[in-house]
Amino acid sequence: FTTGNPKWKRKNLTYRITNYTPKMRKTDVDEAVQKALSVWSNVTPLTFQKSEDKEADIVISFAYRDHHDNSPFDGPNGQLAHAFQPGEGIGGDVHLDEEEAWTKDGRGYNLFIVLAHELGHSLGLSHSNDPGALMYPTYSYTPPNEFLLPQDDIDGIQAIYGQSTTAVQPTGPVTPQACDPNLTFDAITTLRGEIIFFKGRYMLRKHPERAETELNFISLFWPQLPSGIQAAYENVERDEVLLFKEDKYWVVRGYDIAPGYPKQIYRLGFPKTIKRVNAAYSDESTGKTYFFIADRYWRYDENKKSMDHGYPRKIVSDFGKIGRVDAAFQKDGYVYFFHGTTQFQFDPRAKRIVRKQKSISWFNC
Amino acid sequence: YPVVPEAEDEEKTLKLVESYLQNFYDLQMDHQPHIRSRSENHLAAKLKEMQAFFGLEVTGKPDPETLEMMKKPRCGIPDVQNYV
């Protein structure tokens, strides 16, 4: 919260856009503003009405360097925008640095994302230290069509203005905490000696030489990728990682998404009845890759580039009672299967489970 | 690339750190040379506050992770509460 807890006394607020950046179409700027305002009106009783006359509670403008508010902008990058807490006059106003590369997609700086953050200040919120929060001070891109206001921001704004008037209260994504005993994973893969754990729009990155776990947005490394990766595996020999979501897959070659992806999973030999892959791992010593879907698994020969005959087979018949597999990876000759908050260590030579642990055992909690 | 001489690099780093902490952590700068040591403590304390906010290792020193965070594009509003 901002010191002194400033808030608007009225629920029905007005806004005005005084000028437009030449870098975007006027209609795209209007759309970004409306979408950013709805981020907050969707979770509170607040409403925003566009005002054509001079007065408005929130005045949005693009400004250049020193624009006479004691907070000059600094040119491209650095400070992208700022806003003023609720109040008369300049109170609630949003200033956007005209020298930034404003866009409506992942290039440059997405106007919608920055506006939604600044409007949080206009409504009385201060910065949050939750790295997944919209009110976190640094810029991070999320595809606007995938954007969900995080729970941290919902809690903050509702503490000021109360809950939404809708019958069902909106909730938002929570930032994963590495040592949360209830943490489960969407997918896991090794990547050049590190282990990458995928969860929602995040990836937890564990380097064997570093004690702490690094949390990043998937989009920070791979802006083209969607959130919610469902399966992943590393083909160490080809120095590639394959990432799956629904019926598509991407190839990361080195650290970059290879051109020409995503492709359909059916190219790998799955039948059309298969709509998604739950988990995968690749056995470097045999060149065989295992795909887990529901209670069955397929085996793919990386050298022949085709599925082996005689599959799918039942998971339980060859891997034991590990249930549905959320995520899997192979390391140092063992395969680690993740089912909810449980992790099974499987020895492919002995063909049996040799250990059962918590899902977060890799994070030095 | 031509290698930036170390002293110049240090000067640049110090300038980045000072302006970041002035902009976002309410660092007050005393430019009188005879109280340099107190302002250095003050700067280290502000640096620790910034590192704690971002969940970085709290060292009070401009280590690589801290500098990387300072270079990230961000909102112009300070992170400390007493900004009005």
Coordinates of C-alpha atoms in Angstrom, one line a residue:
Chain A
F1 CA 0.0 0.0 0.0
T2 CA 1.1 3.5 -0.6
T3 CA 2.0 5.5 2.6
G4 CA -1.1 7.1 4.1
N5 CA -3.3 4.6 2.2
P6 CA -4.6 7.1 -0.3
K7 CA -7.7 5.8 -2.1
W8 CA -10.5 7.1 -4.3
K9 CA -13.6 8.0 -2.3
R10 CA -15.8 7.1 -5.3
K11 CA -16.1 3.8 -7.1
N12 CA -17.1 5.2 -10.4
L13 CA -13.9 6.8 -11.8
T14 CA -13.2 8.7 -15.0
Y15 CA -10.2 8.6 -17.3
R16 CA -8.9 10.5 -20.3
I17 CA -6.1 10.0 -22.8
T18 CA -4.5 13.3 -23.6
N19 CA -2.1 12.2 -26.4
Y20 CA -1.1 9.1 -28.3
T21 CA 2.2 7.6 -29.2
P22 CA 2.9 7.5 -32.9
K23 CA 4.4 4.0 -32.5
M24 CA 1.0 2.4 -32.2
R25 CA -2.4 2.7 -33.9
K26 CA -4.8 4.9 -31.9
T27 CA -7.3 2.0 -31.7
D28 CA -4.5 -0.3 -30.3
V29 CA -3.7 2.3 -27.6
D30 CA -7.4 2.7 -26.7
E31 CA -7.7 -1.1 -26.5
A32 CA -4.6 -1.4 -24.3
V33 CA -6.0 1.3 -22.0
Q34 CA -9.5 -0.4 -21.7
K35 CA -7.9 -3.8 -21.2
A36 CA -5.6 -2.4 -18.5
L37 CA -8.5 -0.7 -16.7
S38 CA -10.6 -3.9 -16.8
V39 CA -7.7 -5.8 -15.0
W40 CA -8.7 -3.8 -11.9
S41 CA -12.5 -3.3 -12.5
N42 CA -12.8 -7.1 -12.8
V43 CA -11.7 -7.7 -9.3
T44 CA -13.2 -4.7 -7.4
P45 CA -16.4 -2.6 -7.4
L46 CA -14.5 0.1 -9.4
T47 CA -15.8 1.3 -12.8
F48 CA -14.0 3.5 -15.3
Q49 CA -15.7 5.8 -17.7
K50 CA -13.9 7.6 -20.5
S51 CA -14.3 11.3 -20.1
E52 CA -14.1 13.6 -23.1
D53 CA -14.0 16.9 -21.2
K54 CA -10.9 18.4 -19.5
E55 CA -11.4 17.0 -16.0
A56 CA -10.9 13.2 -15.3
D57 CA -9.7 11.3 -12.3
I58 CA -7.0 9.5 -14.2
V59 CA -5.3 11.3 -17.1
I60 CA -3.0 9.1 -19.3
S61 CA -0.4 10.8 -21.4
F62 CA 2.9 10.0 -23.2
A63 CA 5.6 12.4 -22.0
Y64 CA 9.2 13.2 -23.0
R65 CA 12.2 13.6 -20.6
D66 CA 11.5 16.6 -18.3
H67 CA 7.7 17.0 -18.3
H68 CA 7.5 19.3 -15.3
D69 CA 6.5 16.8 -12.6
N70 CA 9.8 16.6 -10.8
S71 CA 10.3 13.1 -12.3
P72 CA 12.0 13.4 -15.7
F73 CA 12.1 10.4 -17.9
D74 CA 15.5 8.9 -18.9
G75 CA 15.1 8.0 -22.6
P76 CA 14.8 4.5 -24.0
N77 CA 14.7 1.6 -21.4
G78 CA 15.4 2.3 -17.7
Q79 CA 12.3 4.0 -16.4
L80 CA 9.3 3.1 -18.6
A81 CA 6.5 5.0 -16.9
H82 CA 5.3 6.3 -13.6
A83 CA 1.9 7.3 -12.0
F84 CA 0.6 9.3 -9.1
Q85 CA -1.4 8.0 -6.1
P86 CA -5.1 8.8 -5.8
G87 CA -5.9 12.5 -5.3
E88 CA -6.9 15.8 -7.0
G89 CA -5.1 17.3 -9.9
I90 CA -2.1 15.1 -10.9
G91 CA -3.3 12.5 -8.5
G92 CA -4.1 9.2 -10.3
D93 CA -2.4 10.4 -13.5
V94 CA -0.2 8.0 -15.6
H95 CA 2.8 9.2 -17.6
L96 CA 4.4 6.9 -20.1
D97 CA 7.9 7.6 -21.5
E98 CA 7.4 8.5 -25.1
E99 CA 10.9 7.3 -26.0
E100 CA 10.1 3.6 -25.2
A101 CA 9.2 1.2 -28.0
W102 CA 5.5 0.7 -27.2
T103 CA 3.9 -2.3 -28.8
K104 CA 0.8 -4.5 -28.4
D105 CA 2.8 -7.7 -28.5
G106 CA 6.1 -9.1 -27.1
R107 CA 8.4 -6.8 -29.0
G108 CA 9.7 -3.7 -27.2
Y109 CA 7.5 -2.9 -24.2
N110 CA 3.9 -4.1 -24.1
L111 CA 1.7 -1.0 -23.5
F112 CA -1.1 -3.0 -21.8
I113 CA 1.3 -4.6 -19.3
V114 CA 2.9 -1.3 -18.3
L115 CA -0.4 0.5 -18.1
A116 CA -2.0 -2.1 -16.0
H117 CA 1.0 -1.8 -13.5
E118 CA 0.8 2.0 -13.4
L119 CA -2.9 2.0 -12.9
G120 CA -2.3 -0.1 -9.8
H121 CA -0.4 3.0 -8.5
S122 CA -3.2 5.3 -9.7
L123 CA -5.5 3.3 -7.5
G124 CA -3.3 3.4 -4.4
L125 CA -1.0 0.3 -4.7
S126 CA 2.7 0.5 -4.1
H127 CA 5.3 -2.0 -5.4
S128 CA 5.1 -5.7 -4.4
N129 CA 8.2 -7.9 -3.8
D130 CA 6.4 -10.9 -5.1
P131 CA 8.3 -11.6 -8.4
G132 CA 5.1 -12.9 -10.1
A133 CA 3.0 -9.9 -9.1
L134 CA 1.9 -7.3 -11.6
M135 CA 3.0 -4.7 -9.1
Y136 CA 6.6 -6.0 -9.1
P137 CA 8.8 -3.1 -10.1
T138 CA 10.6 -4.6 -13.1
Y139 CA 9.0 -5.2 -16.5
S140 CA 8.2 -8.7 -17.6
Y141 CA 6.2 -9.7 -20.6
T142 CA 3.2 -12.0 -20.6
P143 CA 1.1 -12.5 -23.8
P144 CA -1.9 -10.2 -23.1
N145 CA -4.4 -12.9 -24.1
E146 CA -2.9 -15.1 -21.4
F147 CA -2.7 -12.4 -18.7
L148 CA -4.4 -13.2 -15.4
L149 CA -4.1 -10.8 -12.5
P150 CA -2.0 -12.6 -9.9
Q151 CA -3.5 -13.3 -6.4
D152 CA -1.0 -11.0 -4.7
D153 CA -2.4 -8.0 -6.7
I154 CA -6.0 -9.1 -6.2
D155 CA -5.4 -9.3 -2.4
G156 CA -3.8 -5.8 -2.4
I157 CA -6.5 -4.0 -4.4
Q158 CA -9.3 -5.7 -2.6
A159 CA -7.8 -4.6 0.7
I160 CA -8.4 -1.0 -0.5
Y161 CA -11.7 -1.2 -2.4
G162 CA -13.3 -4.4 -1.3
Q163 CA -14.2 -7.5 -3.3
S164 CA -15.7 -7.6 -6.8
T165 CA -19.6 -7.4 -7.0
T166 CA -19.7 -10.5 -9.2
A167 CA -21.2 -13.6 -7.6
V168 CA -18.0 -15.7 -8.0
Q169 CA -15.0 -14.0 -6.6
P170 CA -12.1 -14.0 -9.1
T171 CA -8.8 -15.6 -8.1
G172 CA -5.4 -15.4 -9.7
P173 CA -2.2 -17.4 -10.1
V174 CA 0.1 -17.7 -7.1
T175 CA 3.9 -17.4 -7.6
P176 CA 5.5 -20.9 -7.0
Q177 CA 7.7 -21.1 -3.9
A178 CA 10.5 -23.6 -4.3
C179 CA 10.1 -24.9 -0.8
D180 CA 6.3 -25.1 -0.8
P181 CA 5.6 -28.8 0.2
N182 CA 2.5 -28.7 -2.0
L183 CA 4.4 -27.7 -5.1
T184 CA 3.6 -29.8 -8.1
F185 CA 5.1 -29.5 -11.6
D186 CA 3.7 -29.4 -15.2
A187 CA 7.0 -30.7 -16.8
I188 CA 10.6 -31.2 -16.0
T189 CA 13.7 -31.5 -18.2
T190 CA 17.5 -31.3 -17.9
L191 CA 19.2 -28.6 -20.0
R192 CA 22.9 -28.7 -20.3
G193 CA 23.5 -30.0 -16.8
E194 CA 20.8 -27.9 -15.2
I195 CA 17.3 -29.1 -14.2
I196 CA 14.3 -26.9 -15.4
F197 CA 11.0 -27.3 -13.6
F198 CA 8.0 -25.8 -15.4
K199 CA 5.0 -24.5 -13.5
G200 CA 2.3 -22.3 -15.1
R201 CA 4.1 -19.3 -16.6
Y202 CA 7.2 -19.9 -14.5
M203 CA 10.3 -22.1 -14.7
L204 CA 12.4 -23.0 -11.6
R205 CA 16.0 -23.4 -12.6
K206 CA 18.4 -25.5 -10.5
H207 CA 22.1 -25.5 -11.3
P208 CA 24.0 -28.4 -9.6
E209 CA 26.7 -25.9 -8.5
R210 CA 24.3 -23.4 -6.9
A211 CA 22.5 -23.8 -3.7
E212 CA 19.6 -21.5 -4.5
T213 CA 16.9 -22.1 -7.1
E214 CA 16.2 -19.4 -9.6
L215 CA 12.6 -18.5 -10.5
N216 CA 12.0 -16.9 -13.9
F217 CA 9.1 -16.4 -16.3
I218 CA 9.2 -18.8 -19.2
S219 CA 8.7 -15.8 -21.4
L220 CA 12.0 -14.2 -20.2
F221 CA 14.0 -16.9 -22.1
W222 CA 11.5 -18.0 -24.7
P223 CA 8.9 -15.3 -25.4
Q224 CA 7.4 -17.4 -28.2
L225 CA 6.5 -20.2 -25.8
P226 CA 3.0 -20.4 -24.1
S227 CA 2.7 -20.9 -20.4
G228 CA 1.6 -24.2 -19.1
I229 CA 4.2 -26.5 -20.8
Q230 CA 3.0 -30.0 -20.3
A231 CA 6.0 -32.2 -21.1
A232 CA 9.7 -31.7 -21.8
Y233 CA 12.8 -33.8 -22.4
E234 CA 16.4 -33.3 -23.4
N235 CA 18.1 -35.1 -26.3
V236 CA 21.6 -34.7 -25.0
E237 CA 23.2 -36.1 -28.1
R238 CA 21.5 -33.5 -30.3
D239 CA 21.8 -30.8 -27.6
E240 CA 18.1 -30.2 -28.0
V241 CA 15.2 -29.9 -25.6
L242 CA 11.7 -30.7 -26.8
L243 CA 8.8 -28.9 -25.1
F244 CA 5.2 -30.0 -25.5
K245 CA 1.8 -28.4 -25.0
E246 CA -1.5 -29.8 -26.3
D247 CA -0.9 -31.3 -29.7
K248 CA 2.2 -29.1 -30.5
Y249 CA 5.9 -29.3 -29.6
W250 CA 8.8 -26.9 -29.9
V251 CA 12.6 -27.6 -30.1
V252 CA 15.0 -25.5 -28.1
R253 CA 18.4 -25.9 -29.8
G254 CA 21.1 -24.7 -27.4
Y255 CA 19.1 -21.9 -25.7
D256 CA 17.0 -20.7 -28.6
I257 CA 13.8 -21.9 -30.1
A258 CA 14.6 -23.6 -33.4
P259 CA 12.8 -22.0 -36.5
G260 CA 9.8 -23.8 -38.0
Y261 CA 8.3 -24.7 -34.6
P262 CA 5.8 -25.5 -33.2
K263 CA 5.0 -28.7 -35.1
Q264 CA 2.3 -31.3 -34.5
I265 CA 3.0 -34.2 -32.2
Y266 CA 1.6 -36.6 -34.8
R267 CA 4.9 -36.2 -36.8
L268 CA 6.4 -38.2 -34.0
G269 CA 4.0 -41.1 -34.6
F270 CA 1.3 -40.5 -32.1
P271 CA -2.2 -41.5 -33.3
K272 CA -4.7 -38.6 -33.9
T273 CA -6.7 -39.7 -30.8
I274 CA -3.8 -38.3 -28.6
K275 CA -4.4 -34.6 -27.8
R276 CA -1.6 -33.9 -25.4
V277 CA 1.5 -35.5 -23.7
N278 CA 1.8 -35.5 -19.9
A279 CA 5.5 -36.2 -19.5
A280 CA 8.6 -37.5 -21.3
Y281 CA 12.2 -38.4 -20.7
S282 CA 14.9 -39.7 -23.0
D283 CA 17.4 -42.4 -22.2
E284 CA 20.7 -41.2 -23.6
S285 CA 22.3 -44.6 -23.4
T286 CA 19.7 -46.4 -25.5
G287 CA 18.5 -43.5 -27.7
K288 CA 14.9 -44.3 -26.6
T289 CA 12.5 -41.6 -25.5
Y290 CA 9.5 -42.4 -23.3
F291 CA 6.2 -40.5 -23.6
F292 CA 3.6 -40.8 -20.8
I293 CA 0.0 -40.1 -21.5
A294 CA -2.8 -41.0 -19.0
D295 CA -2.1 -44.6 -17.9
R296 CA 0.0 -45.6 -20.9
Y297 CA 3.4 -44.8 -22.5
W298 CA 4.9 -44.8 -25.9
R299 CA 8.6 -45.4 -26.8
Y300 CA 10.2 -43.4 -29.6
D301 CA 13.5 -44.4 -31.3
E302 CA 15.6 -41.2 -31.7
N303 CA 17.9 -42.9 -34.3
K304 CA 15.1 -44.3 -36.5
K305 CA 12.9 -41.3 -35.7
S306 CA 9.9 -43.4 -35.3
M307 CA 7.8 -45.0 -32.6
D308 CA 8.7 -48.5 -31.6
H309 CA 6.2 -51.2 -32.3
G310 CA 4.2 -52.8 -29.5
Y311 CA 3.3 -49.5 -27.9
P312 CA 1.5 -48.0 -26.1
R313 CA 1.9 -50.2 -23.0
K314 CA 0.5 -49.8 -19.5
I315 CA 2.8 -47.7 -17.3
V316 CA 2.1 -49.9 -14.3
S317 CA 3.3 -53.0 -16.0
D318 CA 6.8 -51.7 -16.7
F319 CA 7.4 -48.9 -14.1
G320 CA 5.3 -50.1 -11.2
K321 CA 2.8 -48.2 -9.1
I322 CA 3.7 -44.6 -10.0
G323 CA 0.2 -43.6 -11.1
R324 CA -0.3 -40.9 -13.8
V325 CA 3.0 -39.1 -14.5
D326 CA 2.9 -35.3 -14.4
A327 CA 6.6 -34.9 -15.2
A328 CA 9.7 -37.0 -15.6
F329 CA 13.4 -36.6 -16.3
Q330 CA 16.5 -38.8 -16.3
K331 CA 19.7 -38.0 -14.4
D332 CA 22.8 -40.0 -13.7
G333 CA 21.1 -43.2 -14.9
Y334 CA 18.0 -42.9 -12.8
V335 CA 14.6 -41.8 -13.9
Y336 CA 12.6 -39.5 -11.7
F337 CA 8.8 -39.6 -12.0
F338 CA 6.6 -36.9 -10.5
H339 CA 3.0 -37.6 -9.5
G340 CA 1.5 -34.7 -7.6
T341 CA 3.8 -33.9 -4.6
T342 CA 5.4 -37.4 -4.8
Q343 CA 8.6 -38.2 -6.6
F344 CA 9.6 -41.8 -7.5
Q345 CA 13.2 -42.7 -8.3
F346 CA 13.2 -45.5 -10.8
D347 CA 16.2 -47.7 -11.6
P348 CA 15.8 -48.8 -15.3
R349 CA 18.4 -51.5 -14.9
A350 CA 16.7 -53.1 -11.9
K351 CA 13.4 -52.1 -13.4
R352 CA 12.0 -51.1 -10.0
I353 CA 11.4 -48.0 -7.8
V354 CA 14.3 -47.6 -5.5
R355 CA 13.2 -44.4 -3.6
K356 CA 10.2 -42.2 -2.9
Q357 CA 10.6 -38.5 -2.0
K358 CA 8.9 -35.2 -1.9
S359 CA 8.6 -33.3 -5.2
I360 CA 10.7 -30.4 -3.9
S361 CA 13.7 -32.6 -2.8
W362 CA 15.9 -30.9 -5.5
F363 CA 15.6 -27.5 -4.0
N364 CA 17.8 -27.8 -0.8
C365 CA 14.8 -26.7 1.4
Chain B
Y1 CA 35.8 -4.8 -28.1
P2 CA 38.2 -2.3 -26.4
V3 CA 38.5 -3.3 -22.8
V4 CA 37.1 -0.5 -20.5
P5 CA 39.8 0.4 -18.0
E6 CA 38.8 -1.0 -14.5
A7 CA 38.7 2.4 -12.8
E8 CA 36.3 3.8 -15.4
D9 CA 34.2 0.6 -15.1
E10 CA 34.0 1.1 -11.3
E11 CA 33.0 4.8 -11.7
K12 CA 30.2 3.8 -14.1
T13 CA 29.0 1.1 -11.6
L14 CA 29.0 3.5 -8.7
K15 CA 27.1 6.0 -10.7
L16 CA 24.5 3.4 -11.7
V17 CA 24.2 2.2 -8.1
E18 CA 23.9 5.8 -6.7
S19 CA 21.3 6.9 -9.2
Y20 CA 19.2 3.7 -8.8
L21 CA 19.2 4.1 -5.0
Q22 CA 18.4 7.8 -5.2
N23 CA 15.5 7.2 -7.6
F24 CA 14.0 4.2 -5.9
Y25 CA 15.3 3.9 -2.4
D26 CA 15.4 7.4 -1.2
L27 CA 19.2 7.5 -0.9
Q28 CA 20.1 11.0 0.2
M29 CA 23.5 12.0 -1.1
D30 CA 25.9 14.0 1.0
H31 CA 28.6 15.4 -1.4
Q32 CA 30.8 16.9 1.3
P33 CA 34.0 14.8 1.1
H34 CA 34.8 14.8 4.9
I35 CA 31.8 12.7 5.7
R36 CA 32.5 10.1 2.9
S37 CA 32.6 7.1 5.2
R38 CA 29.1 7.8 6.6
S39 CA 27.6 8.1 3.1
E40 CA 29.3 4.9 2.2
N41 CA 27.6 3.1 5.1
H42 CA 24.4 4.8 4.1
L43 CA 24.7 3.6 0.6
A44 CA 25.5 0.0 1.7
A45 CA 22.4 0.1 4.0
K46 CA 20.2 1.2 1.1
L47 CA 21.8 -1.4 -1.1
K48 CA 20.9 -4.0 1.4
E49 CA 17.3 -2.7 1.5
M50 CA 17.1 -3.0 -2.3
Q51 CA 18.7 -6.5 -2.3
A52 CA 16.2 -7.6 0.4
F53 CA 13.2 -6.2 -1.6
F54 CA 14.2 -8.2 -4.7
G55 CA 15.0 -11.4 -2.8
L56 CA 18.7 -11.1 -3.8
E57 CA 21.5 -12.2 -1.5
V58 CA 21.9 -9.3 1.0
T59 CA 25.6 -8.4 0.7
G60 CA 25.5 -4.6 0.7
K61 CA 27.8 -4.8 -2.3
P62 CA 27.1 -4.2 -6.0
D63 CA 27.5 -7.8 -7.0
P64 CA 26.7 -9.0 -10.5
E65 CA 23.1 -10.2 -9.6
T66 CA 22.4 -6.8 -8.0
L67 CA 23.7 -4.9 -11.0
E68 CA 21.8 -7.1 -13.4
M69 CA 18.6 -6.3 -11.5
M70 CA 19.4 -2.5 -11.5
K71 CA 19.7 -2.6 -15.3
K72 CA 16.3 -4.1 -15.8
P73 CA 13.6 -1.8 -17.3
R74 CA 11.2 -0.9 -14.6
C75 CA 8.5 1.5 -13.3
G76 CA 9.7 4.9 -12.2
I77 CA 7.9 4.8 -8.9
P78 CA 10.2 4.2 -5.9
D79 CA 10.0 0.9 -4.1
V80 CA 10.2 2.4 -0.6
Q81 CA 7.0 3.5 1.1
N82 CA 7.7 7.1 1.9
Y83 CA 7.3 8.2 -1.7
V84 CA 4.2 10.6 -2.0

